[in-house]
Short mmCIF file of N, CA and C and ligand atoms in Angstrom, two decimals:
data_model
loop_
_atom_site.label_atom_id
_atom_site.label_comp_id
_atom_site.label_asym_id
_atom_site.label_seq_id
_atom_site.Cartn_x
_atom_site.Cartn_y
_atom_site.Cartn_z
N MET C 1 5.82 17.80 -3.55
CA MET C 1 6.24 16.39 -3.64
C MET C 1 5.74 15.63 -2.41
N SER C 2 5.27 14.39 -2.63
CA SER C 2 4.76 13.65 -1.46
C SER C 2 5.90 12.94 -0.74
N SER C 3 5.77 12.85 0.57
CA SER C 3 6.77 12.09 1.31
C SER C 3 6.08 10.88 1.93
N ARG C 4 6.57 9.71 1.54
CA ARG C 4 5.89 8.47 1.92
C ARG C 4 6.70 7.77 3.00
N LYS C 5 6.02 7.39 4.07
CA LYS C 5 6.71 6.69 5.16
C LYS C 5 6.13 5.28 5.28
N VAL C 6 7.01 4.32 5.46
CA VAL C 6 6.58 2.92 5.66
C VAL C 6 6.67 2.62 7.15
N LEU C 7 5.55 2.21 7.70
CA LEU C 7 5.47 1.96 9.15
C LEU C 7 4.86 0.59 9.42
N THR C 8 4.99 0.16 10.66
CA THR C 8 4.37 -1.10 11.08
C THR C 8 3.44 -0.83 12.26
N LEU C 9 2.53 -1.78 12.44
CA LEU C 9 1.59 -1.70 13.56
C LEU C 9 1.28 -3.14 13.96
N THR C 10 1.62 -3.52 15.19
CA THR C 10 1.43 -4.91 15.61
C THR C 10 0.44 -5.01 16.75
N LEU C 11 -0.49 -5.95 16.59
CA LEU C 11 -1.53 -6.20 17.59
C LEU C 11 -1.25 -7.54 18.25
N VAL C 12 -1.15 -7.52 19.57
CA VAL C 12 -0.82 -8.73 20.33
C VAL C 12 -2.07 -9.21 21.07
N ARG C 13 -2.33 -10.52 20.97
CA ARG C 13 -3.42 -11.10 21.78
C ARG C 13 -2.87 -12.24 22.61
N ASN C 14 -3.35 -12.34 23.84
CA ASN C 14 -2.86 -13.40 24.73
C ASN C 14 -3.74 -14.65 24.62
N SER C 15 -3.45 -15.62 25.46
CA SER C 15 -4.11 -16.93 25.32
C SER C 15 -5.60 -16.87 25.66
N VAL C 16 -6.04 -15.83 26.36
CA VAL C 16 -7.48 -15.74 26.62
C VAL C 16 -8.17 -14.74 25.68
N GLY C 17 -7.41 -14.27 24.67
CA GLY C 17 -8.02 -13.43 23.64
C GLY C 17 -8.00 -11.95 23.94
N ASP C 18 -7.40 -11.56 25.08
CA ASP C 18 -7.31 -10.12 25.35
C ASP C 18 -6.29 -9.50 24.41
N ILE C 19 -6.43 -8.20 24.18
CA ILE C 19 -5.56 -7.51 23.24
C ILE C 19 -4.72 -6.47 23.99
N LEU C 20 -3.45 -6.42 23.61
CA LEU C 20 -2.53 -5.47 24.26
C LEU C 20 -2.48 -4.19 23.44
N LEU C 21 -2.83 -3.09 24.06
CA LEU C 21 -2.72 -1.79 23.41
C LEU C 21 -1.76 -0.93 24.22
N GLY C 22 -1.22 0.10 23.57
CA GLY C 22 -0.32 1.00 24.29
C GLY C 22 -0.82 2.42 24.15
N LEU C 23 -0.75 3.17 25.24
CA LEU C 23 -1.08 4.59 25.20
C LEU C 23 0.18 5.34 24.78
N LYS C 24 0.10 5.99 23.63
CA LYS C 24 1.29 6.67 23.08
C LYS C 24 1.59 7.89 23.94
N LYS C 25 2.80 7.93 24.47
CA LYS C 25 3.14 8.98 25.44
C LYS C 25 3.78 10.20 24.78
N ARG C 26 4.24 10.04 23.52
CA ARG C 26 4.89 11.18 22.86
C ARG C 26 4.83 11.00 21.34
N GLY C 27 5.04 12.10 20.62
CA GLY C 27 5.13 12.03 19.16
C GLY C 27 3.78 11.90 18.47
N PHE C 28 3.81 11.40 17.23
CA PHE C 28 2.61 11.30 16.40
C PHE C 28 1.62 10.33 17.03
N GLY C 29 0.40 10.81 17.29
CA GLY C 29 -0.61 9.95 17.91
C GLY C 29 -0.57 9.98 19.44
N GLU C 30 0.17 10.94 19.98
CA GLU C 30 0.26 11.06 21.45
C GLU C 30 -1.14 11.12 22.08
N GLY C 31 -1.33 10.39 23.17
CA GLY C 31 -2.62 10.41 23.87
C GLY C 31 -3.62 9.39 23.34
N LYS C 32 -3.24 8.67 22.26
CA LYS C 32 -4.15 7.66 21.71
C LYS C 32 -3.65 6.26 22.05
N TRP C 33 -4.62 5.32 22.22
CA TRP C 33 -4.28 3.90 22.36
C TRP C 33 -4.10 3.34 20.95
N ASN C 34 -3.09 2.48 20.81
CA ASN C 34 -2.83 1.89 19.49
C ASN C 34 -2.07 0.59 19.68
N GLY C 35 -1.87 -0.14 18.58
CA GLY C 35 -0.92 -1.24 18.60
C GLY C 35 0.48 -0.67 18.66
N PHE C 36 1.48 -1.55 18.50
CA PHE C 36 2.87 -1.13 18.66
C PHE C 36 3.55 -1.11 17.30
N GLY C 37 4.32 -0.08 17.05
CA GLY C 37 4.99 -0.02 15.75
C GLY C 37 5.64 1.31 15.51
N GLY C 38 6.18 1.45 14.31
CA GLY C 38 6.85 2.69 13.95
C GLY C 38 7.49 2.55 12.59
N LYS C 39 8.41 3.43 12.32
CA LYS C 39 9.04 3.48 11.00
C LYS C 39 9.98 2.30 10.76
N VAL C 40 9.91 1.76 9.57
CA VAL C 40 10.87 0.73 9.16
C VAL C 40 12.18 1.43 8.84
N GLU C 41 13.28 0.92 9.38
CA GLU C 41 14.57 1.57 9.20
C GLU C 41 15.28 1.06 7.95
N PRO C 42 16.15 1.90 7.37
CA PRO C 42 16.89 1.46 6.19
C PRO C 42 17.65 0.17 6.51
N GLY C 43 17.61 -0.80 5.61
CA GLY C 43 18.37 -2.03 5.79
C GLY C 43 17.60 -3.13 6.50
N GLU C 44 16.43 -2.85 7.03
CA GLU C 44 15.66 -3.93 7.66
C GLU C 44 14.40 -4.18 6.84
N SER C 45 13.89 -5.41 6.95
CA SER C 45 12.64 -5.73 6.26
C SER C 45 11.48 -5.17 7.09
N ILE C 46 10.31 -5.15 6.46
CA ILE C 46 9.12 -4.65 7.17
C ILE C 46 8.85 -5.54 8.39
N LEU C 47 9.00 -6.86 8.20
CA LEU C 47 8.79 -7.80 9.30
C LEU C 47 9.80 -7.58 10.43
N GLN C 48 11.06 -7.37 10.07
CA GLN C 48 12.08 -7.08 11.10
C GLN C 48 11.75 -5.79 11.84
N GLY C 49 11.28 -4.79 11.09
CA GLY C 49 10.92 -3.52 11.71
C GLY C 49 9.77 -3.71 12.70
N ALA C 50 8.78 -4.53 12.32
CA ALA C 50 7.63 -4.77 13.20
C ALA C 50 8.09 -5.44 14.50
N ALA C 51 8.96 -6.45 14.37
CA ALA C 51 9.44 -7.17 15.56
C ALA C 51 10.27 -6.24 16.46
N ARG C 52 11.14 -5.45 15.85
CA ARG C 52 11.98 -4.53 16.62
C ARG C 52 11.13 -3.51 17.38
N GLU C 53 10.16 -2.92 16.67
CA GLU C 53 9.33 -1.89 17.30
C GLU C 53 8.51 -2.48 18.46
N LEU C 54 8.03 -3.71 18.28
CA LEU C 54 7.24 -4.33 19.35
C LEU C 54 8.09 -4.44 20.62
N THR C 55 9.31 -4.93 20.46
CA THR C 55 10.19 -5.10 21.63
C THR C 55 10.55 -3.74 22.23
N GLU C 56 10.88 -2.78 21.36
CA GLU C 56 11.27 -1.45 21.87
C GLU C 56 10.14 -0.79 22.65
N GLU C 57 8.91 -1.01 22.18
CA GLU C 57 7.80 -0.25 22.77
C GLU C 57 7.10 -0.93 23.94
N CYS C 58 7.17 -2.28 24.03
CA CYS C 58 6.48 -2.92 25.16
C CYS C 58 7.22 -4.10 25.75
N GLY C 59 8.44 -4.39 25.26
CA GLY C 59 9.26 -5.43 25.88
C GLY C 59 9.05 -6.83 25.36
N LEU C 60 7.99 -7.08 24.59
CA LEU C 60 7.70 -8.45 24.14
C LEU C 60 8.52 -8.80 22.90
N LYS C 61 8.92 -10.08 22.84
CA LYS C 61 9.63 -10.57 21.65
C LYS C 61 8.66 -11.47 20.88
N ALA C 62 8.38 -11.11 19.63
CA ALA C 62 7.47 -11.93 18.81
C ALA C 62 8.25 -13.06 18.18
N HIS C 63 7.74 -14.29 18.29
CA HIS C 63 8.38 -15.43 17.63
C HIS C 63 7.83 -15.63 16.23
N SER C 64 6.64 -15.13 15.99
CA SER C 64 6.10 -15.09 14.63
C SER C 64 5.13 -13.93 14.54
N LEU C 65 5.04 -13.38 13.35
CA LEU C 65 4.11 -12.27 13.11
C LEU C 65 3.31 -12.62 11.87
N THR C 66 2.01 -12.41 11.92
CA THR C 66 1.15 -12.70 10.78
C THR C 66 0.66 -11.38 10.20
N LYS C 67 0.79 -11.25 8.89
CA LYS C 67 0.32 -10.02 8.24
C LYS C 67 -1.20 -10.03 8.22
N VAL C 68 -1.83 -8.96 8.67
CA VAL C 68 -3.30 -8.93 8.62
C VAL C 68 -3.84 -7.90 7.65
N GLY C 69 -3.06 -6.85 7.38
CA GLY C 69 -3.57 -5.86 6.46
C GLY C 69 -2.59 -4.75 6.17
N LEU C 70 -3.02 -3.89 5.27
CA LEU C 70 -2.21 -2.73 4.88
C LEU C 70 -3.12 -1.51 4.90
N LEU C 71 -2.65 -0.46 5.54
CA LEU C 71 -3.43 0.78 5.62
C LEU C 71 -2.66 1.91 4.96
N ASP C 72 -3.31 2.62 4.06
CA ASP C 72 -2.69 3.79 3.42
C ASP C 72 -3.42 5.04 3.91
N PHE C 73 -2.63 6.01 4.30
CA PHE C 73 -3.20 7.27 4.80
C PHE C 73 -2.68 8.44 3.99
N ASP C 74 -3.61 9.30 3.56
CA ASP C 74 -3.26 10.59 2.98
C ASP C 74 -3.86 11.67 3.87
N PHE C 75 -3.26 12.84 3.79
CA PHE C 75 -3.71 13.97 4.62
C PHE C 75 -3.88 15.18 3.71
N ILE C 76 -5.08 15.76 3.74
CA ILE C 76 -5.34 16.94 2.89
C ILE C 76 -4.39 18.06 3.32
N ASP C 77 -3.85 18.75 2.34
CA ASP C 77 -2.94 19.88 2.59
C ASP C 77 -1.64 19.47 3.28
N ASP C 78 -1.29 18.20 3.19
CA ASP C 78 -0.05 17.74 3.82
C ASP C 78 0.56 16.69 2.89
N PRO C 79 1.81 16.85 2.49
CA PRO C 79 2.39 15.89 1.55
C PRO C 79 2.70 14.52 2.18
N MET C 80 2.54 14.42 3.51
CA MET C 80 2.86 13.15 4.18
C MET C 80 1.90 12.04 3.75
N ARG C 81 2.46 10.89 3.37
CA ARG C 81 1.65 9.70 3.06
C ARG C 81 2.19 8.58 3.92
N LEU C 82 1.29 7.84 4.56
CA LEU C 82 1.73 6.74 5.43
C LEU C 82 1.27 5.42 4.86
N GLU C 83 2.18 4.46 4.85
CA GLU C 83 1.86 3.08 4.45
C GLU C 83 2.11 2.25 5.70
N VAL C 84 1.02 1.80 6.33
CA VAL C 84 1.14 1.11 7.62
C VAL C 84 0.85 -0.39 7.43
N HIS C 85 1.84 -1.22 7.68
CA HIS C 85 1.70 -2.67 7.55
C HIS C 85 1.27 -3.23 8.90
N VAL C 86 0.10 -3.88 8.91
CA VAL C 86 -0.48 -4.33 10.18
C VAL C 86 -0.24 -5.83 10.36
N PHE C 87 0.28 -6.18 11.53
CA PHE C 87 0.57 -7.57 11.88
C PHE C 87 -0.14 -7.94 13.17
N CYS C 88 -0.29 -9.26 13.39
CA CYS C 88 -0.77 -9.70 14.69
C CYS C 88 0.11 -10.85 15.16
N THR C 89 0.09 -11.08 16.46
CA THR C 89 0.79 -12.23 17.01
C THR C 89 0.16 -12.67 18.32
N SER C 90 0.20 -13.99 18.53
CA SER C 90 -0.12 -14.56 19.85
C SER C 90 1.04 -15.44 20.26
N ASP C 91 2.14 -15.32 19.53
CA ASP C 91 3.30 -16.19 19.71
C ASP C 91 4.48 -15.29 20.11
N TYR C 92 4.61 -15.11 21.40
CA TYR C 92 5.60 -14.14 21.90
C TYR C 92 6.11 -14.59 23.26
N SER C 93 7.21 -13.98 23.68
CA SER C 93 7.69 -14.23 25.04
C SER C 93 8.13 -12.89 25.64
N GLY C 94 8.40 -12.94 26.94
CA GLY C 94 8.84 -11.72 27.61
C GLY C 94 7.77 -11.17 28.52
N THR C 95 8.11 -10.10 29.17
CA THR C 95 7.20 -9.45 30.11
C THR C 95 6.84 -8.07 29.56
N VAL C 96 5.57 -7.75 29.65
CA VAL C 96 5.13 -6.44 29.17
C VAL C 96 5.67 -5.35 30.11
N ILE C 97 6.32 -4.37 29.51
CA ILE C 97 6.84 -3.25 30.32
C ILE C 97 6.38 -1.92 29.74
N GLU C 98 6.26 -0.93 30.61
CA GLU C 98 6.02 0.44 30.14
C GLU C 98 7.35 1.00 29.65
N THR C 99 7.30 1.71 28.53
CA THR C 99 8.53 2.30 27.98
C THR C 99 8.35 3.81 27.86
N GLU C 100 9.41 4.47 27.39
CA GLU C 100 9.33 5.94 27.23
C GLU C 100 8.23 6.33 26.27
N GLU C 101 7.95 5.43 25.30
CA GLU C 101 6.98 5.78 24.26
C GLU C 101 5.56 5.31 24.55
N MET C 102 5.42 4.16 25.24
CA MET C 102 4.11 3.54 25.36
C MET C 102 3.80 3.07 26.79
N LYS C 103 2.54 3.25 27.17
CA LYS C 103 2.05 2.68 28.42
C LYS C 103 1.11 1.54 28.04
N PRO C 104 1.53 0.28 28.18
CA PRO C 104 0.71 -0.84 27.70
C PRO C 104 -0.38 -1.27 28.69
N LYS C 105 -1.44 -1.80 28.12
CA LYS C 105 -2.54 -2.32 28.95
C LYS C 105 -3.31 -3.39 28.17
N TRP C 106 -3.67 -4.48 28.85
CA TRP C 106 -4.48 -5.52 28.21
C TRP C 106 -5.95 -5.11 28.24
N TYR C 107 -6.64 -5.30 27.12
CA TYR C 107 -8.07 -5.00 27.04
C TYR C 107 -8.85 -6.23 26.60
N LYS C 108 -10.02 -6.42 27.20
CA LYS C 108 -10.97 -7.38 26.65
C LYS C 108 -11.46 -6.79 25.32
N VAL C 109 -11.74 -7.65 24.35
CA VAL C 109 -12.14 -7.15 23.03
C VAL C 109 -13.34 -6.19 23.14
N GLU C 110 -14.29 -6.53 24.03
CA GLU C 110 -15.49 -5.68 24.13
C GLU C 110 -15.20 -4.34 24.82
N ASP C 111 -14.00 -4.21 25.40
CA ASP C 111 -13.65 -2.95 26.09
C ASP C 111 -12.63 -2.11 25.32
N ILE C 112 -12.32 -2.47 24.08
CA ILE C 112 -11.33 -1.70 23.31
C ILE C 112 -11.77 -0.22 23.28
N PRO C 113 -10.87 0.69 23.68
CA PRO C 113 -11.29 2.10 23.86
C PRO C 113 -11.27 2.91 22.57
N PHE C 114 -12.18 2.56 21.64
CA PHE C 114 -12.15 3.20 20.33
C PHE C 114 -12.27 4.73 20.39
N HIS C 115 -12.95 5.23 21.43
CA HIS C 115 -13.11 6.70 21.54
C HIS C 115 -11.79 7.39 21.89
N GLU C 116 -10.76 6.60 22.27
CA GLU C 116 -9.45 7.18 22.55
C GLU C 116 -8.39 6.63 21.58
N MET C 117 -8.84 6.28 20.38
CA MET C 117 -7.93 5.72 19.37
C MET C 117 -8.07 6.54 18.08
N TRP C 118 -7.22 6.25 17.09
CA TRP C 118 -7.35 6.89 15.80
C TRP C 118 -8.75 6.62 15.23
N LEU C 119 -9.29 7.61 14.51
CA LEU C 119 -10.66 7.49 13.97
C LEU C 119 -10.82 6.33 13.00
N ASP C 120 -9.71 5.93 12.37
CA ASP C 120 -9.82 4.83 11.41
C ASP C 120 -9.95 3.47 12.09
N ASP C 121 -9.52 3.37 13.34
CA ASP C 121 -9.46 2.07 13.99
C ASP C 121 -10.80 1.33 14.06
N PRO C 122 -11.88 2.01 14.48
CA PRO C 122 -13.15 1.26 14.53
C PRO C 122 -13.59 0.76 13.15
N ILE C 123 -13.05 1.35 12.09
CA ILE C 123 -13.48 0.97 10.74
C ILE C 123 -12.78 -0.32 10.29
N TRP C 124 -11.49 -0.46 10.60
CA TRP C 124 -10.80 -1.66 10.09
C TRP C 124 -10.58 -2.74 11.15
N PHE C 125 -10.77 -2.40 12.44
CA PHE C 125 -10.48 -3.39 13.49
C PHE C 125 -11.31 -4.65 13.36
N SER C 126 -12.55 -4.53 12.89
CA SER C 126 -13.40 -5.72 12.79
C SER C 126 -12.80 -6.72 11.80
N TRP C 127 -12.12 -6.20 10.76
CA TRP C 127 -11.46 -7.09 9.81
C TRP C 127 -10.37 -7.90 10.50
N TYR C 128 -9.64 -7.22 11.37
CA TYR C 128 -8.58 -7.91 12.13
C TYR C 128 -9.18 -8.90 13.11
N LEU C 129 -10.20 -8.48 13.85
CA LEU C 129 -10.75 -9.31 14.92
C LEU C 129 -11.40 -10.58 14.39
N LYS C 130 -11.95 -10.51 13.17
CA LYS C 130 -12.60 -11.72 12.65
C LYS C 130 -11.59 -12.72 12.09
N GLY C 131 -10.31 -12.33 12.06
CA GLY C 131 -9.26 -13.29 11.73
C GLY C 131 -9.07 -13.56 10.25
N GLY C 132 -9.41 -12.65 9.40
CA GLY C 132 -9.16 -12.80 7.96
C GLY C 132 -10.39 -12.48 7.16
N PRO C 133 -10.28 -12.28 5.86
CA PRO C 133 -9.07 -12.31 5.04
C PRO C 133 -8.23 -11.04 5.25
N GLN C 134 -7.04 -11.03 4.65
CA GLN C 134 -6.22 -9.82 4.73
C GLN C 134 -6.98 -8.66 4.09
N PHE C 135 -6.78 -7.48 4.65
CA PHE C 135 -7.51 -6.32 4.14
C PHE C 135 -6.56 -5.22 3.70
N LYS C 136 -7.14 -4.32 2.90
CA LYS C 136 -6.40 -3.13 2.47
C LYS C 136 -7.32 -1.94 2.75
N GLY C 137 -6.81 -0.97 3.47
CA GLY C 137 -7.62 0.19 3.82
C GLY C 137 -7.02 1.47 3.28
N TYR C 138 -7.90 2.40 2.93
CA TYR C 138 -7.44 3.73 2.53
C TYR C 138 -8.23 4.77 3.30
N PHE C 139 -7.52 5.73 3.86
CA PHE C 139 -8.19 6.80 4.61
C PHE C 139 -7.58 8.14 4.22
N LEU C 140 -8.45 9.10 3.92
CA LEU C 140 -8.00 10.46 3.66
C LEU C 140 -8.44 11.32 4.84
N TYR C 141 -7.46 11.82 5.57
CA TYR C 141 -7.74 12.65 6.74
C TYR C 141 -7.73 14.12 6.36
N LYS C 142 -8.60 14.89 7.00
CA LYS C 142 -8.52 16.36 6.96
C LYS C 142 -8.12 16.75 8.37
N GLY C 143 -6.91 17.26 8.54
CA GLY C 143 -6.38 17.39 9.89
C GLY C 143 -6.20 16.00 10.47
N LEU C 144 -6.24 15.88 11.78
CA LEU C 144 -6.07 14.54 12.38
C LEU C 144 -7.35 14.05 13.05
N ASP C 145 -8.43 14.85 12.91
CA ASP C 145 -9.67 14.51 13.61
C ASP C 145 -10.86 14.30 12.69
N LYS C 146 -10.59 14.23 11.38
CA LYS C 146 -11.71 14.02 10.46
C LYS C 146 -11.27 13.15 9.29
N ILE C 147 -12.10 12.14 8.97
CA ILE C 147 -11.84 11.30 7.80
C ILE C 147 -12.83 11.73 6.72
N VAL C 148 -12.32 12.09 5.53
CA VAL C 148 -13.22 12.54 4.47
C VAL C 148 -13.40 11.49 3.36
N GLU C 149 -12.53 10.51 3.33
CA GLU C 149 -12.68 9.42 2.36
C GLU C 149 -12.19 8.15 3.03
N GLN C 150 -12.87 7.04 2.82
CA GLN C 150 -12.43 5.79 3.43
C GLN C 150 -12.86 4.60 2.58
N GLU C 151 -12.03 3.59 2.61
CA GLU C 151 -12.40 2.33 1.95
C GLU C 151 -11.61 1.20 2.61
N VAL C 152 -12.27 0.12 2.93
CA VAL C 152 -11.57 -1.08 3.40
C VAL C 152 -12.09 -2.25 2.58
N LYS C 153 -11.18 -3.00 2.01
CA LYS C 153 -11.63 -4.15 1.22
C LYS C 153 -10.66 -5.32 1.42
N SER C 154 -11.14 -6.48 1.09
CA SER C 154 -10.30 -7.66 1.15
C SER C 154 -9.27 -7.59 0.03
N THR C 155 -8.05 -8.04 0.31
CA THR C 155 -7.05 -8.02 -0.76
C THR C 155 -7.31 -9.15 -1.77
N ASP C 156 -8.25 -10.05 -1.45
CA ASP C 156 -8.63 -11.09 -2.41
C ASP C 156 -9.45 -10.51 -3.56
N VAL C 157 -10.07 -9.34 -3.28
CA VAL C 157 -10.91 -8.70 -4.29
C VAL C 157 -10.04 -7.72 -5.08
N PRO C 158 -9.98 -7.83 -6.40
CA PRO C 158 -9.11 -6.94 -7.18
C PRO C 158 -9.58 -5.48 -7.12
P1 LIG H 201 6.01 6.51 15.10
O1 LIG H 201 5.72 7.78 14.37
O2 LIG H 201 5.80 6.64 16.56
O3 LIG H 201 4.93 5.44 14.61
N1 LIG H 201 -0.14 5.09 12.96
C1 LIG H 201 -1.47 4.96 12.90
N2 LIG H 201 -2.25 4.01 13.39
C2 LIG H 201 -3.57 4.14 13.16
N3 LIG H 201 -4.38 3.18 13.64
N4 LIG H 201 -4.13 5.17 12.48
C3 LIG H 201 -3.36 6.14 11.98
O4 LIG H 201 -4.01 7.13 11.35
C4 LIG H 201 -1.96 6.05 12.17
N5 LIG H 201 -0.89 6.81 11.82
C5 LIG H 201 0.21 6.21 12.31
C6 LIG H 201 1.84 3.58 12.83
C7 LIG H 201 3.57 5.75 14.53
C8 LIG H 201 2.74 4.51 14.83
O5 LIG H 201 1.37 4.89 14.70
C9 LIG H 201 0.74 4.15 13.66
C10 LIG H 201 2.93 3.37 13.88
O6 LIG H 201 2.68 2.14 14.57
C11 LIG H 201 -3.40 8.22 10.76
O7 LIG H 201 7.34 5.90 14.76
#
């Protein structure tokens, strides 16, 4: 039986266009730079989960979040399925802090450390960086270091 998890992933950009990434210090994806997010909890909406995770992981409070895409992940020989809702924001307040889970750092877009991120990131990040349209991605991983199937398309296309 497959076990499906609904997660969020939020990308923050500041007024000069730099992007805030966090180095995951523990758990799934440890040692990789990523946006901020995690599992949506029972009783909260996906948007509420995204806002909560952002604050928990880096201290920032989002005043608005824009949906940019949806990523589905399957893993060969593993019943785990991930549905990751991707958001972005430049409308936030607070001070960036390091937390137990994440070590945050601002990156210039041209310096995004793709070689220290999930393998799928370089494939869908360009969709996010160009600012639309919303995208839908599918990735089939073999283990955590190989992608054997991939597709990213605009959600405007049926
Ligand atoms: P916690 O398990 O810490 O949330 N995530 C992924 N992000 C990318 N870019 N690629 C993947 O490829 C991912 N799998 C999970 C979703 C995990 C966080 O990591 C993201 C969450 O923001 C497999 O609660």
